[in-house]
CHARMM-style PDB file with segment names, atoms N, HN, CA, C and O in Angstrom:
ATOM      1  N   MET     1      94.850 155.861  49.879  1.00  0.00      PROA
ATOM      2  CA  MET     1      95.335 157.204  50.076  1.00  0.00      PROA
ATOM      3  C   MET     1      96.793 157.129  50.525  1.00  0.00      PROA
ATOM      4  O   MET     1      97.150 156.299  51.361  1.00  0.00      PROA
ATOM      5  N   ARG     2      97.596 157.961  49.990  1.00  0.00      PROA
ATOM      6  HN  ARG     2      97.306 158.635  49.310  1.00  0.00      PROA
ATOM      7  CA  ARG     2      99.019 157.988  50.348  1.00  0.00      PROA
ATOM      8  C   ARG     2      99.278 159.163  51.280  1.00  0.00      PROA
ATOM      9  O   ARG     2      98.730 160.253  51.116  1.00  0.00      PROA
ATOM     10  N   THR     3     100.128 158.902  52.257  1.00  0.00      PROA
ATOM     11  HN  THR     3     100.573 158.017  52.390  1.00  0.00      PROA
ATOM     12  CA  THR     3     100.573 159.949  53.173  1.00  0.00      PROA
ATOM     13  C   THR     3     101.922 159.526  53.740  1.00  0.00      PROA
ATOM     14  O   THR     3     102.321 158.369  53.613  1.00  0.00      PROA
ATOM     15  N   THR     4     102.609 160.451  54.356  1.00  0.00      PROA
ATOM     16  HN  THR     4     102.285 161.391  54.459  1.00  0.00      PROA
ATOM     17  CA  THR     4     103.900 160.148  54.963  1.00  0.00      PROA
ATOM     18  C   THR     4     103.741 160.186  56.473  1.00  0.00      PROA
ATOM     19  O   THR     4     103.215 161.151  57.028  1.00  0.00      PROA
ATOM     20  N   LEU     5     104.199 159.129  57.133  1.00  0.00      PROA
ATOM     21  HN  LEU     5     104.626 158.346  56.682  1.00  0.00      PROA
ATOM     22  CA  LEU     5     104.132 159.051  58.590  1.00  0.00      PROA
ATOM     23  C   LEU     5     105.526 158.827  59.147  1.00  0.00      PROA
ATOM     24  O   LEU     5     106.366 158.199  58.503  1.00  0.00      PROA
ATOM     25  N   ASP     6     105.769 159.337  60.336  1.00  0.00      PROA
ATOM     26  HN  ASP     6     105.086 159.847  60.860  1.00  0.00      PROA
ATOM     27  CA  ASP     6     107.022 159.091  61.042  1.00  0.00      PROA
ATOM     28  C   ASP     6     106.746 157.966  62.036  1.00  0.00      PROA
ATOM     29  O   ASP     6     106.086 158.179  63.053  1.00  0.00      PROA
ATOM     30  N   VAL     7     107.253 156.767  61.742  1.00  0.00      PROA
ATOM     31  HN  VAL     7     107.790 156.594  60.916  1.00  0.00      PROA
ATOM     32  CA  VAL     7     106.987 155.578  62.553  1.00  0.00      PROA
ATOM     33  C   VAL     7     108.299 155.102  63.158  1.00  0.00      PROA
ATOM     34  O   VAL     7     109.323 155.064  62.476  1.00  0.00      PROA
ATOM     35  N   ASP     8     108.273 154.740  64.429  1.00  0.00      PROA
ATOM     36  HN  ASP     8     107.442 154.770  64.984  1.00  0.00      PROA
ATOM     37  CA  ASP     8     109.476 154.209  65.081  1.00  0.00      PROA
ATOM     38  C   ASP     8     109.927 152.935  64.384  1.00  0.00      PROA
ATOM     39  O   ASP     8     109.114 152.162  63.877  1.00  0.00      PROA
ATOM     40  N   ASP     9     111.240 152.732  64.370  1.00  0.00      PROA
ATOM     41  HN  ASP     9     111.901 153.360  64.782  1.00  0.00      PROA
ATOM     42  CA  ASP     9     111.816 151.580  63.669  1.00  0.00      PROA
ATOM     43  C   ASP     9     111.273 150.247  64.178  1.00  0.00      PROA
ATOM     44  O   ASP     9     110.972 149.355  63.385  1.00  0.00      PROA
ATOM     45  N   ASP    10     111.147 150.109  65.506  1.00  0.00      PROA
ATOM     46  HN  ASP    10     111.392 150.834  66.150  1.00  0.00      PROA
ATOM     47  CA  ASP    10     110.666 148.839  66.053  1.00  0.00      PROA
ATOM     48  C   ASP    10     109.213 148.580  65.676  1.00  0.00      PROA
ATOM     49  O   ASP    10     108.816 147.434  65.467  1.00  0.00      PROA
ATOM     50  N   VAL    11     108.424 149.638  65.591  1.00  0.00      PROA
ATOM     51  HN  VAL    11     108.746 150.569  65.761  1.00  0.00      PROA
ATOM     52  CA  VAL    11     107.019 149.486  65.197  1.00  0.00      PROA
ATOM     53  C   VAL    11     106.931 149.070  63.737  1.00  0.00      PROA
ATOM     54  O   VAL    11     106.159 148.177  63.388  1.00  0.00      PROA
ATOM     55  N   LEU    12     107.715 149.708  62.891  1.00  0.00      PROA
ATOM     56  HN  LEU    12     108.343 150.433  63.175  1.00  0.00      PROA
ATOM     57  CA  LEU    12     107.709 149.359  61.472  1.00  0.00      PROA
ATOM     58  C   LEU    12     108.149 147.911  61.271  1.00  0.00      PROA
ATOM     59  O   LEU    12     107.573 147.194  60.453  1.00  0.00      PROA
ATOM     60  N   GLN    13     109.161 147.483  62.009  1.00  0.00      PROA
ATOM     61  HN  GLN    13     109.628 148.065  62.674  1.00  0.00      PROA
ATOM     62  CA  GLN    13     109.627 146.098  61.898  1.00  0.00      PROA
ATOM     63  C   GLN    13     108.523 145.123  62.314  1.00  0.00      PROA
ATOM     64  O   GLN    13     108.309 144.107  61.652  1.00  0.00      PROA
ATOM     65  N   ALA    14     107.826 145.429  63.404  1.00  0.00      PROA
ATOM     66  HN  ALA    14     108.000 146.254  63.942  1.00  0.00      PROA
ATOM     67  CA  ALA    14     106.736 144.566  63.866  1.00  0.00      PROA
ATOM     68  C   ALA    14     105.617 144.509  62.831  1.00  0.00      PROA
ATOM     69  O   ALA    14     105.052 143.444  62.585  1.00  0.00      PROA
ATOM     70  N   VAL    15     105.297 145.648  62.227  1.00  0.00      PROA
ATOM     71  HN  VAL    15     105.756 146.514  62.427  1.00  0.00      PROA
ATOM     72  CA  VAL    15     104.255 145.694  61.195  1.00  0.00      PROA
ATOM     73  C   VAL    15     104.667 144.862  59.988  1.00  0.00      PROA
ATOM     74  O   VAL    15     103.853 144.119  59.438  1.00  0.00      PROA
ATOM     75  N   LYS    16     105.915 144.982  59.577  1.00  0.00      PROA
ATOM     76  HN  LYS    16     106.576 145.585  60.023  1.00  0.00      PROA
ATOM     77  CA  LYS    16     106.388 144.209  58.422  1.00  0.00      PROA
ATOM     78  C   LYS    16     106.339 142.710  58.702  1.00  0.00      PROA
ATOM     79  O   LYS    16     105.967 141.924  57.830  1.00  0.00      PROA
ATOM     80  N   GLU    17     106.715 142.312  59.919  1.00  0.00      PROA
ATOM     81  HN  GLU    17     107.017 142.950  60.628  1.00  0.00      PROA
ATOM     82  CA  GLU    17     106.664 140.893  60.276  1.00  0.00      PROA
ATOM     83  C   GLU    17     105.226 140.387  60.290  1.00  0.00      PROA
ATOM     84  O   GLU    17     104.938 139.303  59.783  1.00  0.00      PROA
ATOM     85  N   LEU    18     104.328 141.172  60.869  1.00  0.00      PROA
ATOM     86  HN  LEU    18     104.561 142.053  61.280  1.00  0.00      PROA
ATOM     87  CA  LEU    18     102.919 140.793  60.903  1.00  0.00      PROA
ATOM     88  C   LEU    18     102.347 140.726  59.494  1.00  0.00      PROA
ATOM     89  O   LEU    18     101.574 139.823  59.176  1.00  0.00      PROA
ATOM     90  N   ALA    19     102.722 141.668  58.660  1.00  0.00      PROA
ATOM     91  HN  ALA    19     103.350 142.402  58.918  1.00  0.00      PROA
ATOM     92  CA  ALA    19     102.249 141.681  57.274  1.00  0.00      PROA
ATOM     93  C   ALA    19     102.723 140.439  56.530  1.00  0.00      PROA
ATOM     94  O   ALA    19     101.967 139.851  55.756  1.00  0.00      PROA
ATOM     95  N   ALA    20     103.964 140.038  56.759  1.00  0.00      PROA
ATOM     96  HN  ALA    20     104.578 140.515  57.387  1.00  0.00      PROA
ATOM     97  CA  ALA    20     104.492 138.848  56.085  1.00  0.00      PROA
ATOM     98  C   ALA    20     103.749 137.594  56.528  1.00  0.00      PROA
ATOM     99  O   ALA    20     103.414 136.741  55.706  1.00  0.00      PROA
ATOM    100  N   VAL    21     103.494 137.486  57.824  1.00  0.00      PROA
ATOM    101  HN  VAL    21     103.766 138.179  58.492  1.00  0.00      PROA
ATOM    102  CA  VAL    21     102.779 136.316  58.348  1.00  0.00      PROA
ATOM    103  C   VAL    21     101.361 136.260  57.798  1.00  0.00      PROA
ATOM    104  O   VAL    21     100.875 135.192  57.426  1.00  0.00      PROA
ATOM    105  N   ARG    22     100.700 137.411  57.747  1.00  0.00      PROA
ATOM    106  HN  ARG    22     101.096 138.279  58.049  1.00  0.00      PROA
ATOM    107  CA  ARG    22      99.304 137.458  57.301  1.00  0.00      PROA
ATOM    108  C   ARG    22      99.166 137.632  55.796  1.00  0.00      PROA
ATOM    109  O   ARG    22      98.056 137.646  55.264  1.00  0.00      PROA
ATOM    110  N   ARG    23     100.305 137.765  55.111  1.00  0.00      PROA
ATOM    111  HN  ARG    23     101.207 137.754  55.543  1.00  0.00      PROA
ATOM    112  CA  ARG    23     100.324 137.959  53.655  1.00  0.00      PROA
ATOM    113  C   ARG    23      99.508 139.178  53.223  1.00  0.00      PROA
ATOM    114  O   ARG    23      98.679 139.116  52.314  1.00  0.00      PROA
ATOM    115  N   LEU    24      99.776 140.277  53.905  1.00  0.00      PROA
ATOM    116  HN  LEU    24     100.449 140.328  54.643  1.00  0.00      PROA
ATOM    117  CA  LEU    24      99.144 141.556  53.610  1.00  0.00      PROA
ATOM    118  C   LEU    24     100.243 142.591  53.427  1.00  0.00      PROA
ATOM    119  O   LEU    24     101.409 142.336  53.727  1.00  0.00      PROA
ATOM    120  N   THR    25      99.859 143.756  52.934  1.00  0.00      PROA
ATOM    121  HN  THR    25      98.911 143.963  52.691  1.00  0.00      PROA
ATOM    122  CA  THR    25     100.822 144.845  52.847  1.00  0.00      PROA
ATOM    123  C   THR    25     100.961 145.495  54.225  1.00  0.00      PROA
ATOM    124  O   THR    25     100.071 145.389  55.069  1.00  0.00      PROA
ATOM    125  N   ALA    26     102.086 146.164  54.432  1.00  0.00      PROA
ATOM    126  HN  ALA    26     102.809 146.250  53.746  1.00  0.00      PROA
ATOM    127  CA  ALA    26     102.298 146.870  55.693  1.00  0.00      PROA
ATOM    128  C   ALA    26     101.227 147.948  55.878  1.00  0.00      PROA
ATOM    129  O   ALA    26     100.738 148.156  56.989  1.00  0.00      PROA
ATOM    130  N   GLY    27     100.867 148.628  54.796  1.00  0.00      PROA
ATOM    131  HN  GLY    27     101.264 148.459  53.894  1.00  0.00      PROA
ATOM    132  CA  GLY    27      99.828 149.653  54.879  1.00  0.00      PROA
ATOM    133  C   GLY    27      98.492 149.088  55.328  1.00  0.00      PROA
ATOM    134  O   GLY    27      97.779 149.704  56.121  1.00  0.00      PROA
ATOM    135  N   ARG    28      98.160 147.915  54.815  1.00  0.00      PROA
ATOM    136  HN  ARG    28      98.738 147.415  54.171  1.00  0.00      PROA
ATOM    137  CA  ARG    28      96.895 147.271  55.198  1.00  0.00      PROA
ATOM    138  C   ARG    28      96.907 146.899  56.676  1.00  0.00      PROA
ATOM    139  O   ARG    28      95.910 147.079  57.377  1.00  0.00      PROA
ATOM    140  N   VAL    29      98.041 146.377  57.147  1.00  0.00      PROA
ATOM    141  HN  VAL    29      98.851 146.231  56.578  1.00  0.00      PROA
ATOM    142  CA  VAL    29      98.154 146.011  58.560  1.00  0.00      PROA
ATOM    143  C   VAL    29      98.018 147.247  59.443  1.00  0.00      PROA
ATOM    144  O   VAL    29      97.300 147.222  60.443  1.00  0.00      PROA
ATOM    145  N   ILE    30      98.707 148.331  59.073  1.00  0.00      PROA
ATOM    146  HN  ILE    30      99.290 148.351  58.260  1.00  0.00      PROA
ATOM    147  CA  ILE    30      98.610 149.564  59.858  1.00  0.00      PROA
ATOM    148  C   ILE    30      97.179 150.082  59.867  1.00  0.00      PROA
ATOM    149  O   ILE    30      96.697 150.536  60.904  1.00  0.00      PROA
ATOM    150  N   SER    31      96.492 150.023  58.729  1.00  0.00      PROA
ATOM    151  HN  SER    31      96.884 149.654  57.886  1.00  0.00      PROA
ATOM    152  CA  SER    31      95.100 150.476  58.670  1.00  0.00      PROA
ATOM    153  C   SER    31      94.212 149.645  59.586  1.00  0.00      PROA
ATOM    154  O   SER    31      93.377 150.190  60.309  1.00  0.00      PROA
ATOM    155  N   GLU    32      94.391 148.318  59.557  1.00  0.00      PROA
ATOM    156  HN  GLU    32      95.069 147.876  58.970  1.00  0.00      PROA
ATOM    157  CA  GLU    32      93.572 147.447  60.402  1.00  0.00      PROA
ATOM    158  C   GLU    32      93.844 147.699  61.881  1.00  0.00      PROA
ATOM    159  O   GLU    32      92.915 147.752  62.687  1.00  0.00      PROA
ATOM    160  N   LEU    33      95.119 147.855  62.238  1.00  0.00      PROA
ATOM    161  HN  LEU    33      95.874 147.811  61.584  1.00  0.00      PROA
ATOM    162  CA  LEU    33      95.459 148.107  63.638  1.00  0.00      PROA
ATOM    163  C   LEU    33      94.923 149.457  64.105  1.00  0.00      PROA
ATOM    164  O   LEU    33      94.395 149.567  65.212  1.00  0.00      PROA
ATOM    165  N   ALA    34      95.055 150.478  63.268  1.00  0.00      PROA
ATOM    166  HN  ALA    34      95.484 150.388  62.369  1.00  0.00      PROA
ATOM    167  CA  ALA    34      94.547 151.804  63.629  1.00  0.00      PROA
ATOM    168  C   ALA    34      93.033 151.782  63.760  1.00  0.00      PROA
ATOM    169  O   ALA    34      92.478 152.366  64.691  1.00  0.00      PROA
ATOM    170  N   ARG    35      92.362 151.110  62.830  1.00  0.00      PROA
ATOM    171  HN  ARG    35      92.812 150.636  62.073  1.00  0.00      PROA
ATOM    172  CA  ARG    35      90.907 151.015  62.877  1.00  0.00      PROA
ATOM    173  C   ARG    35      90.453 150.329  64.168  1.00  0.00      PROA
ATOM    174  O   ARG    35      89.510 150.779  64.818  1.00  0.00      PROA
ATOM    175  N   ALA    36      91.128 149.242  64.531  1.00  0.00      PROA
ATOM    176  HN  ALA    36      91.895 148.876  64.003  1.00  0.00      PROA
ATOM    177  CA  ALA    36      90.769 148.519  65.758  1.00  0.00      PROA
ATOM    178  C   ALA    36      91.023 149.382  66.995  1.00  0.00      PROA
ATOM    179  O   ALA    36      90.229 149.371  67.936  1.00  0.00      PROA
ATOM    180  N   ALA    37      92.126 150.127  66.994  1.00  0.00      PROA
ATOM    181  HN  ALA    37      92.771 150.136  66.230  1.00  0.00      PROA
ATOM    182  CA  ALA    37      92.460 150.970  68.144  1.00  0.00      PROA
ATOM    183  C   ALA    37      91.492 152.135  68.295  1.00  0.00      PROA
ATOM    184  O   ALA    37      91.284 152.628  69.404  1.00  0.00      PROA
ATOM    185  N   LEU    38      90.899 152.579  67.194  1.00  0.00      PROA
ATOM    186  HN  LEU    38      91.068 152.178  66.293  1.00  0.00      PROA
ATOM    187  CA  LEU    38      89.986 153.719  67.238  1.00  0.00      PROA
ATOM    188  C   LEU    38      88.558 153.334  67.593  1.00  0.00      PROA
ATOM    189  O   LEU    38      87.724 154.208  67.831  1.00  0.00      PROA
ATOM    190  N   GLN    39      88.266 152.042  67.633  1.00  0.00      PROA
ATOM    191  HN  GLN    39      88.943 151.332  67.439  1.00  0.00      PROA
ATOM    192  CA  GLN    39      86.932 151.591  68.009  1.00  0.00      PROA
ATOM    193  C   GLN    39      86.731 151.833  69.503  1.00  0.00      PROA
ATOM    194  O   GLN    39      87.653 151.630  70.293  1.00  0.00      PROA
ATOM    195  N   PRO    40      85.537 152.264  69.894  1.00  0.00      PROA
ATOM    196  CA  PRO    40      85.309 152.437  71.331  1.00  0.00      PROA
ATOM    197  C   PRO    40      85.386 151.077  72.026  1.00  0.00      PROA
ATOM    198  O   PRO    40      84.904 150.070  71.508  1.00  0.00      PROA
ATOM    199  N   SER    41      85.991 151.071  73.189  1.00  0.00      PROA
ATOM    200  HN  SER    41      86.382 151.889  73.611  1.00  0.00      PROA
ATOM    201  CA  SER    41      86.105 149.804  73.911  1.00  0.00      PROA
ATOM    202  C   SER    41      84.740 149.412  74.470  1.00  0.00      PROA
ATOM    203  O   SER    41      83.930 150.252  74.862  1.00  0.00      PROA
ATOM    204  N   ARG    42      84.527 148.106  74.488  1.00  0.00      PROA
ATOM    205  HN  ARG    42      85.185 147.424  74.169  1.00  0.00      PROA
ATOM    206  CA  ARG    42      83.265 147.612  75.030  1.00  0.00      PROA
ATOM    207  C   ARG    42      83.369 147.552  76.548  1.00  0.00      PROA
ATOM    208  O   ARG    42      84.401 147.143  77.080  1.00  0.00      PROA
ATOM    209  N   PRO    43      82.325 147.949  77.247  1.00  0.00      PROA
ATOM    210  CA  PRO    43      82.384 147.850  78.706  1.00  0.00      PROA
ATOM    211  C   PRO    43      82.447 146.380  79.128  1.00  0.00      PROA
ATOM    212  O   PRO    43      81.893 145.503  78.465  1.00  0.00      PROA
ATOM    213  N   ALA    44      83.125 146.136  80.230  1.00  0.00      PROA
ATOM    214  HN  ALA    44      83.575 146.849  80.769  1.00  0.00      PROA
ATOM    215  CA  ALA    44      83.251 144.766  80.729  1.00  0.00      PROA
ATOM    216  C   ALA    44      81.881 144.227  81.124  1.00  0.00      PROA
ATOM    217  O   ALA    44      81.047 144.940  81.682  1.00  0.00      PROA
ATOM    218  N   ARG    45      81.673 142.940  80.817  1.00  0.00      PROA
ATOM    219  HN  ARG    45      82.351 142.360  80.364  1.00  0.00      PROA
ATOM    220  CA  ARG    45      80.434 142.297  81.261  1.00  0.00      PROA
ATOM    221  C   ARG    45      80.487 142.148  82.776  1.00  0.00      PROA
ATOM    222  O   ARG    45      81.546 141.897  83.351  1.00  0.00      PROA
ATOM    223  N   THR    46      79.351 142.303  83.401  1.00  0.00      PROA
ATOM    224  HN  THR    46      78.490 142.506  82.934  1.00  0.00      PROA
ATOM    225  CA  THR    46      79.291 142.113  84.847  1.00  0.00      PROA
ATOM    226  C   THR    46      78.180 141.140  85.193  1.00  0.00      PROA
ATOM    227  O   THR    46      77.187 141.016  84.477  1.00  0.00      PROA
ATOM    228  N   ARG    47      78.371 140.460  86.301  1.00  0.00      PROA
ATOM    229  HN  ARG    47      79.177 140.561  86.883  1.00  0.00      PROA
ATOM    230  CA  ARG    47      77.339 139.580  86.848  1.00  0.00      PROA
ATOM    231  C   ARG    47      77.249 139.918  88.332  1.00  0.00      PROA
ATOM    232  O   ARG    47      78.237 139.813  89.059  1.00  0.00      PROA
ATOM    233  N   ASN    48      76.075 140.320  88.772  1.00  0.00      PROA
ATOM    234  HN  ASN    48      75.273 140.405  88.181  1.00  0.00      PROA
ATOM    235  CA  ASN    48      75.860 140.733  90.163  1.00  0.00      PROA
ATOM    236  C   ASN    48      76.815 141.860  90.562  1.00  0.00      PROA
ATOM    237  O   ASN    48      77.271 141.927  91.703  1.00  0.00      PROA
ATOM    238  N   GLY    49      77.108 142.739  89.608  1.00  0.00      PROA
ATOM    239  HN  GLY    49      76.738 142.684  88.681  1.00  0.00      PROA
ATOM    240  CA  GLY    49      77.961 143.881  89.875  1.00  0.00      PROA
ATOM    241  C   GLY    49      79.450 143.599  89.844  1.00  0.00      PROA
ATOM    242  O   GLY    49      80.255 144.495  90.096  1.00  0.00      PROA
ATOM    243  N   VAL    50      79.833 142.353  89.535  1.00  0.00      PROA
ATOM    244  HN  VAL    50      79.179 141.624  89.330  1.00  0.00      PROA
ATOM    245  CA  VAL    50      81.246 141.963  89.503  1.00  0.00      PROA
ATOM    246  C   VAL    50      81.653 141.724  88.054  1.00  0.00      PROA
ATOM    247  O   VAL    50      80.951 141.017  87.331  1.00  0.00      PROA
ATOM    248  N   PRO    51      82.788 142.305  87.608  1.00  0.00      PROA
ATOM    249  CA  PRO    51      83.218 142.061  86.223  1.00  0.00      PROA
ATOM    250  C   PRO    51      83.467 140.574  85.971  1.00  0.00      PROA
ATOM    251  O   PRO    51      84.038 139.878  86.810  1.00  0.00      PROA
ATOM    252  N   VAL    52      83.034 140.103  84.810  1.00  0.00      PROA
ATOM    253  HN  VAL    52      82.570 140.669  84.128  1.00  0.00      PROA
ATOM    254  CA  VAL    52      83.203 138.705  84.418  1.00  0.00      PROA
ATOM    255  C   VAL    52      84.411 138.617  83.492  1.00  0.00      PROA
ATOM    256  O   VAL    52      84.518 139.374  82.527  1.00  0.00      PROA
ATOM    257  N   LEU    53      85.314 137.694  83.788  1.00  0.00      PROA
ATOM    258  HN  LEU    53      85.227 137.080  84.572  1.00  0.00      PROA
ATOM    259  CA  LEU    53      86.490 137.503  82.944  1.00  0.00      PROA
ATOM    260  C   LEU    53      86.085 136.822  81.642  1.00  0.00      PROA
ATOM    261  O   LEU    53      85.139 136.034  81.626  1.00  0.00      PROA
ATOM    262  N   PRO    54      86.794 137.116  80.547  1.00  0.00      PROA
ATOM    263  CA  PRO    54      86.472 136.444  79.283  1.00  0.00      PROA
ATOM    264  C   PRO    54      86.801 134.956  79.372  1.00  0.00      PROA
ATOM    265  O   PRO    54      87.670 134.543  80.140  1.00  0.00      PROA
ATOM    266  N   CYS    55      86.096 134.166  78.581  1.00  0.00      PROA
ATOM    267  HN  CYS    55      85.390 134.501  77.958  1.00  0.00      PROA
ATOM    268  CA  CYS    55      86.343 132.724  78.543  1.00  0.00      PROA
ATOM    269  C   CYS    55      87.693 132.463  77.901  1.00  0.00      PROA
ATOM    270  O   CYS    55      88.130 133.190  77.008  1.00  0.00      PROA
ATOM    271  N   ARG    56      88.336 131.420  78.369  1.00  0.00      PROA
ATOM    272  HN  ARG    56      87.981 130.830  79.094  1.00  0.00      PROA
ATOM    273  CA  ARG    56      89.613 131.047  77.769  1.00  0.00      PROA
ATOM    274  C   ARG    56      89.352 130.241  76.512  1.00  0.00      PROA
ATOM    275  O   ARG    56      88.303 129.608  76.389  1.00  0.00      PROA
ATOM    276  N   PRO    57      90.286 130.257  75.583  1.00  0.00      PROA
ATOM    277  CA  PRO    57      90.113 129.471  74.357  1.00  0.00      PROA
ATOM    278  C   PRO    57      89.980 127.987  74.689  1.00  0.00      PROA
ATOM    279  O   PRO    57      90.565 127.524  75.668  1.00  0.00      PROA
ATOM    280  N   PRO    58      89.228 127.237  73.896  1.00  0.00      PROA
ATOM    281  CA  PRO    58      89.010 125.818  74.193  1.00  0.00      PROA
ATOM    282  C   PRO    58      90.294 124.998  74.229  1.00  0.00      PROA
ATOM    283  O   PRO    58      90.355 123.986  74.928  1.00  0.00      PROA
ATOM    284  N   ASP    59      91.317 125.413  73.492  1.00  0.00      PROA
ATOM    285  HN  ASP    59      91.267 126.235  72.925  1.00  0.00      PROA
ATOM    286  CA  ASP    59      92.557 124.635  73.459  1.00  0.00      PROA
ATOM    287  C   ASP    59      93.574 125.097  74.508  1.00  0.00      PROA
ATOM    288  O   ASP    59      94.700 124.600  74.535  1.00  0.00      PROA
ATOM    289  N   ALA    60      93.189 126.037  75.363  1.00  0.00      PROA
ATOM    290  HN  ALA    60      92.275 126.441  75.340  1.00  0.00      PROA
ATOM    291  CA  ALA    60      94.110 126.528  76.387  1.00  0.00      PROA
ATOM    292  C   ALA    60      94.239 125.506  77.516  1.00  0.00      PROA
ATOM    293  O   ALA    60      93.279 124.827  77.881  1.00  0.00      PROA
ATOM    294  N   ARG    61      95.459 125.419  78.057  1.00  0.00      PROA
ATOM    295  HN  ARG    61      96.238 125.971  77.761  1.00  0.00      PROA
ATOM    296  CA  ARG    61      95.680 124.498  79.169  1.00  0.00      PROA
ATOM    297  C   ARG    61      95.057 125.060  80.437  1.00  0.00      PROA
ATOM    298  O   ARG    61      95.010 126.272  80.644  1.00  0.00      PROA
ATOM    299  N   ARG    62      94.580 124.153  81.278  1.00  0.00      PROA
ATOM    300  HN  ARG    62      94.618 123.168  81.109  1.00  0.00      PROA
ATOM    301  CA  ARG    62      94.075 124.586  82.578  1.00  0.00      PROA
ATOM    302  C   ARG    62      95.262 124.825  83.502  1.00  0.00      PROA
ATOM    303  O   ARG    62      96.201 124.029  83.519  1.00  0.00      PROA
ATOM    304  N   PRO    63      95.232 125.904  84.264  1.00  0.00      PROA
ATOM    305  CA  PRO    63      96.341 126.137  85.181  1.00  0.00      PROA
ATOM    306  C   PRO    63      96.309 125.122  86.321  1.00  0.00      PROA
ATOM    307  O   PRO    63      95.242 124.783  86.833  1.00  0.00      PROA
ATOM    308  N   THR    64      97.470 124.650  86.705  1.00  0.00      PROA
ATOM    309  HN  THR    64      98.337 124.926  86.289  1.00  0.00      PROA
ATOM    310  CA  THR    64      97.589 123.718  87.828  1.00  0.00      PROA
ATOM    311  C   THR    64      98.239 124.457  88.993  1.00  0.00      PROA
ATOM    312  O   THR    64      98.841 125.513  88.805  1.00  0.00      PROA
ATOM    313  N   MET    65      98.117 123.904  90.184  1.00  0.00      PROA
ATOM    314  HN  MET    65      97.628 123.045  90.336  1.00  0.00      PROA
ATOM    315  CA  MET    65      98.764 124.517  91.339  1.00  0.00      PROA
ATOM    316  C   MET    65     100.278 124.539  91.154  1.00  0.00      PROA
ATOM    317  O   MET    65     100.950 125.465  91.605  1.00  0.00      PROA
ATOM    318  N   LYS    66     100.811 123.516  90.488  1.00  0.00      PROA
ATOM    319  HN  LYS    66     100.264 122.763  90.121  1.00  0.00      PROA
ATOM    320  CA  LYS    66     102.249 123.482  90.223  1.00  0.00      PROA
ATOM    321  C   LYS    66     102.654 124.690  89.377  1.00  0.00      PROA
ATOM    322  O   LYS    66     103.641 125.361  89.676  1.00  0.00      PROA
ATOM    323  N   LEU    67     101.883 124.964  88.317  1.00  0.00      PROA
ATOM    324  HN  LEU    67     101.081 124.419  88.074  1.00  0.00      PROA
ATOM    325  CA  LEU    67     102.175 126.108  87.455  1.00  0.00      PROA
ATOM    326  C   LEU    67     102.034 127.414  88.230  1.00  0.00      PROA
ATOM    327  O   LEU    67     102.878 128.301  88.109  1.00  0.00      PROA
ATOM    328  N   VAL    68     100.984 127.535  89.015  1.00  0.00      PROA
ATOM    329  HN  VAL    68     100.298 126.814  89.114  1.00  0.00      PROA
ATOM    330  CA  VAL    68     100.768 128.749  89.808  1.00  0.00      PROA
ATOM    331  C   VAL    68     101.946 128.976  90.753  1.00  0.00      PROA
ATOM    332  O   VAL    68     102.453 130.092  90.866  1.00  0.00      PROA
ATOM    333  N   ASN    69     102.377 127.908  91.432  1.00  0.00      PROA
ATOM    334  HN  ASN    69     101.965 127.002  91.340  1.00  0.00      PROA
ATOM    335  CA  ASN    69     103.505 128.030  92.358  1.00  0.00      PROA
ATOM    336  C   ASN    69     104.792 128.398  91.632  1.00  0.00      PROA
ATOM    337  O   ASN    69     105.571 129.214  92.125  1.00  0.00      PROA
ATOM    338  N   GLU    70     105.024 127.797  90.452  1.00  0.00      PROA
ATOM    339  HN  GLU    70     104.392 127.134  90.052  1.00  0.00      PROA
ATOM    340  CA  GLU    70     106.218 128.126  89.675  1.00  0.00      PROA
ATOM    341  C   GLU    70     106.211 129.590  89.248  1.00  0.00      PROA
ATOM    342  O   GLU    70     107.234 130.271  89.329  1.00  0.00      PROA
ATOM    343  N   LEU    71     105.059 130.068  88.794  1.00  0.00      PROA
ATOM    344  HN  LEU    71     104.228 129.515  88.728  1.00  0.00      PROA
ATOM    345  CA  LEU    71     104.965 131.466  88.376  1.00  0.00      PROA
ATOM    346  C   LEU    71     105.140 132.407  89.570  1.00  0.00      PROA
ATOM    347  O   LEU    71     105.791 133.446  89.464  1.00  0.00      PROA
ATOM    348  N   ARG    72     104.555 132.029  90.696  1.00  0.00      PROA
ATOM    349  HN  ARG    72     104.026 131.185  90.782  1.00  0.00      PROA
ATOM    350  CA  ARG    72     104.672 132.858  91.892  1.00  0.00      PROA
ATOM    351  C   ARG    72     106.115 132.926  92.382  1.00  0.00      PROA
ATOM    352  O   ARG    72     106.601 133.990  92.764  1.00  0.00      PROA
ATOM    353  N   ASP    73     106.795 131.777  92.368  1.00  0.00      PROA
ATOM    354  HN  ASP    73     106.400 130.912  92.058  1.00  0.00      PROA
ATOM    355  CA  ASP    73     108.151 131.698  92.901  1.00  0.00      PROA
ATOM    356  C   ASP    73     109.208 132.115  91.887  1.00  0.00      PROA
ATOM    357  O   ASP    73     110.384 132.235  92.230  1.00  0.00      PROA
ATOM    358  N   GLY    74     108.799 132.337  90.641  1.00  0.00      PROA
ATOM    359  HN  GLY    74     107.843 132.240  90.362  1.00  0.00      PROA
ATOM    360  CA  GLY    74     109.728 132.770  89.609  1.00  0.00      PROA
ATOM    361  C   GLY    74     110.703 131.700  89.169  1.00  0.00      PROA
ATOM    362  O   GLY    74     111.825 132.001  88.762  1.00  0.00      PROA
ATOM    363  N   GLU    75     110.277 130.456  89.250  1.00  0.00      PROA
ATOM    364  HN  GLU    75     109.366 130.211  89.580  1.00  0.00      PROA
ATOM    365  CA  GLU    75     111.153 129.341  88.846  1.00  0.00      PROA
ATOM    366  C   GLU    75     111.123 129.136  87.364  1.00  0.00      PROA
ATOM    367  OT1 GLU    75     111.798 128.244  86.851  1.00  0.00      PROA
TER     368      GLU     75
END
């Protein structure tokens, strides 16, 4: 379906870059992003009434105290 939308320049640029990386059309990327944004959000999982954080990806680095201190101190 064709329609005309008024999209901010920075948003259009981001969509075009994402489309190029994913080898899709800009329209397809916008449709996928809009569809995902319109889905109802899933409630957070809880354990004993406390929200459970999502698991980190298997290839993610474990945070160290050195990293925590650097981030805290803004180094």
